[in-house]
């Protein structure tokens, strides 16, 4: 199978996120690697996906799981070589799967050659001007230049002496101190990233996921100003915040688009940007990146009205710019949805996670059912669907990672206030036994719990009712059912039910409530049941209003797809 030159291939794609260090380890060192991905192309192919997005695989000391990049144009030697990457790309393309790589333009790592040069250079030098260095406040410059907070530390400023600098300046890092922010007011930085994008696009990479795309531009005019509120919620006009989602960031992406459009088909990109839906649309416009992640579902509870509000907003925002929507219920930064939905919505998830899951009970059955139902719902929406590795297995968040094995700076750097994101980054279970459940021959870099045996790809592949089997069928059907990017809502008279259809007669109904929903009664005999997130017949015979009813009732936390004659 070759790749088509259709320039719109991405608009309704199914894209699978690989977190390379936790996908498959081919050499037994406990870290997933590029050859590991290549060895699992049959598996990826069996998912009927259009593309994979690879989280960073670049050389990195892993201060932030690889989002601290030492060299943007190489593969971490622990994960392989550029030749391994090329081989993976070729083989994925051969089976019709395209590849997105993650571009991290807001910050490099402190080991990047530019930062090393900057630290060794004088204040005011060209080398320092690639980053954000400033003198401190206080009589001797002993205080940070501003009150800007960092995501992974109390202050966004660290003194250069912490990095071996001999002067008395501070440098800015919106994330960990090992992640110094670039100065995007410097033309050299623009050119450097254009070269990096070209480097990967020339190799045949099809698209880019842009890390914290809303943060690159800051108000660096002198004197630097304090931020009055965090995060980005200032009294300033939209687009004029000091640090986030500034209007001038869009100049960068307009230039990138010119580069993307020199390829056939044009390269595509998706922004990871945190901004209100109407502002997010600008990142997604055809003159800029083309798409932006809609993260509102990550915040939503498994609730019909919350989902509907987000869907309507997302579709309207994408339409306003001629983009297509993106849908996702998880990624490498988020609690696994089967866990999230299994908690009572009133529970404080962070406190619950920090307690090791002891403060409140987790309803695993409902959580898992809801997660698969939500995945099938978003797959049926107009636009792209993003799947995060392990979502297709119905994995839960891994709790209780021993303190000395926690890797996430969100925990280590924030006074241990948040157990962090390692629980959704634990290496995948490929088999139900063996060392690291088939992830590799060695010990996995994060500890895997015993319950992974029940959730392995091996086990779920042999069970027609497993999450994996449901996903496989759903994604295959989805690829055949893709219809024009429109949606019609159908009134259900039940606030727990969402029902919409696509122009080709593809109907999707999700039951968010606790009761059963008689959908066949409403749709009539001609409706053909295509697939459901739980086996409908297995759900048994129900006594509904005194009548026995079988496969025509939708159990709680279930999605069904149907086709109606046009
Ligand atoms: C993005 C990534 C996250 C990382 C951060 C800093 O939000 O998804 O994993 O920690 O950027 O690069």
PDB file of C-alpha atoms and ligand atoms in Angstrom, residues 64 67-68 104 107 152 175 179 209 211-212 272 274 332-333 409 421 425, ligand 1:
ATOM      1  CA  UNK A  64      11.194  15.933  31.227  1.00  0.00           C
ATOM      2  CA  UNK A  67      10.768  17.209  26.064  1.00  0.00           C
ATOM      3  CA  UNK A  68      14.223  18.495  26.975  1.00  0.00           C
ATOM      4  CA  UNK A 104       9.645  21.306  20.926  1.00  0.00           C
ATOM      5  CA  UNK A 107      12.788  25.409  24.950  1.00  0.00           C
ATOM      6  CA  UNK A 152       7.824  22.637  37.126  1.00  0.00           C
ATOM      7  CA  UNK A 175       9.308  24.395  32.549  1.00  0.00           C
ATOM      8  CA  UNK A 179      14.599  23.397  29.784  1.00  0.00           C
ATOM      9  CA  UNK A 209       2.981  18.067  16.653  1.00  0.00           C
ATOM     10  CA  UNK A 211       4.747  21.427  21.757  1.00  0.00           C
ATOM     11  CA  UNK A 212       3.264  24.334  23.779  1.00  0.00           C
ATOM     12  CA  UNK A 272      -0.565  21.806  21.395  1.00  0.00           C
ATOM     13  CA  UNK A 274      -3.839  26.094  25.607  1.00  0.00           C
ATOM     14  CA  UNK A 332       0.987  11.279  27.857  1.00  0.00           C
ATOM     15  CA  UNK A 333       0.176  14.194  30.203  1.00  0.00           C
ATOM     16  CA  UNK A 409       9.514  16.718  37.000  1.00  0.00           C
ATOM     17  CA  UNK A 421       2.291  11.810  34.816  1.00  0.00           C
ATOM     18  CA  UNK A 425       3.561   6.359  30.716  1.00  0.00           C
TER      19      UNK A 425
HETATM   20  C1  LIG B   1       4.015  19.684  26.662  1.00  0.00           C
HETATM   21  C2  LIG B   1       4.257  18.196  26.742  1.00  0.00           C
HETATM   22  C3  LIG B   1       4.650  17.837  28.135  1.00  0.00           C
HETATM   23  C4  LIG B   1       5.915  18.586  28.473  1.00  0.00           C
HETATM   24  C5  LIG B   1       5.760  20.091  28.251  1.00  0.00           C
HETATM   25  C6  LIG B   1       7.090  20.790  28.229  1.00  0.00           C
HETATM   26  O1  LIG B   1       2.928  20.090  27.412  1.00  0.00           O
HETATM   27  O2  LIG B   1       3.095  17.507  26.331  1.00  0.00           O
HETATM   28  O3  LIG B   1       4.838  16.463  28.285  1.00  0.00           O
HETATM   29  O4  LIG B   1       6.241  18.358  29.822  1.00  0.00           O
HETATM   30  O5  LIG B   1       5.172  20.371  27.014  1.00  0.00           O
HETATM   31  O6  LIG B   1       7.786  20.491  27.056  1.00  0.00           O
END
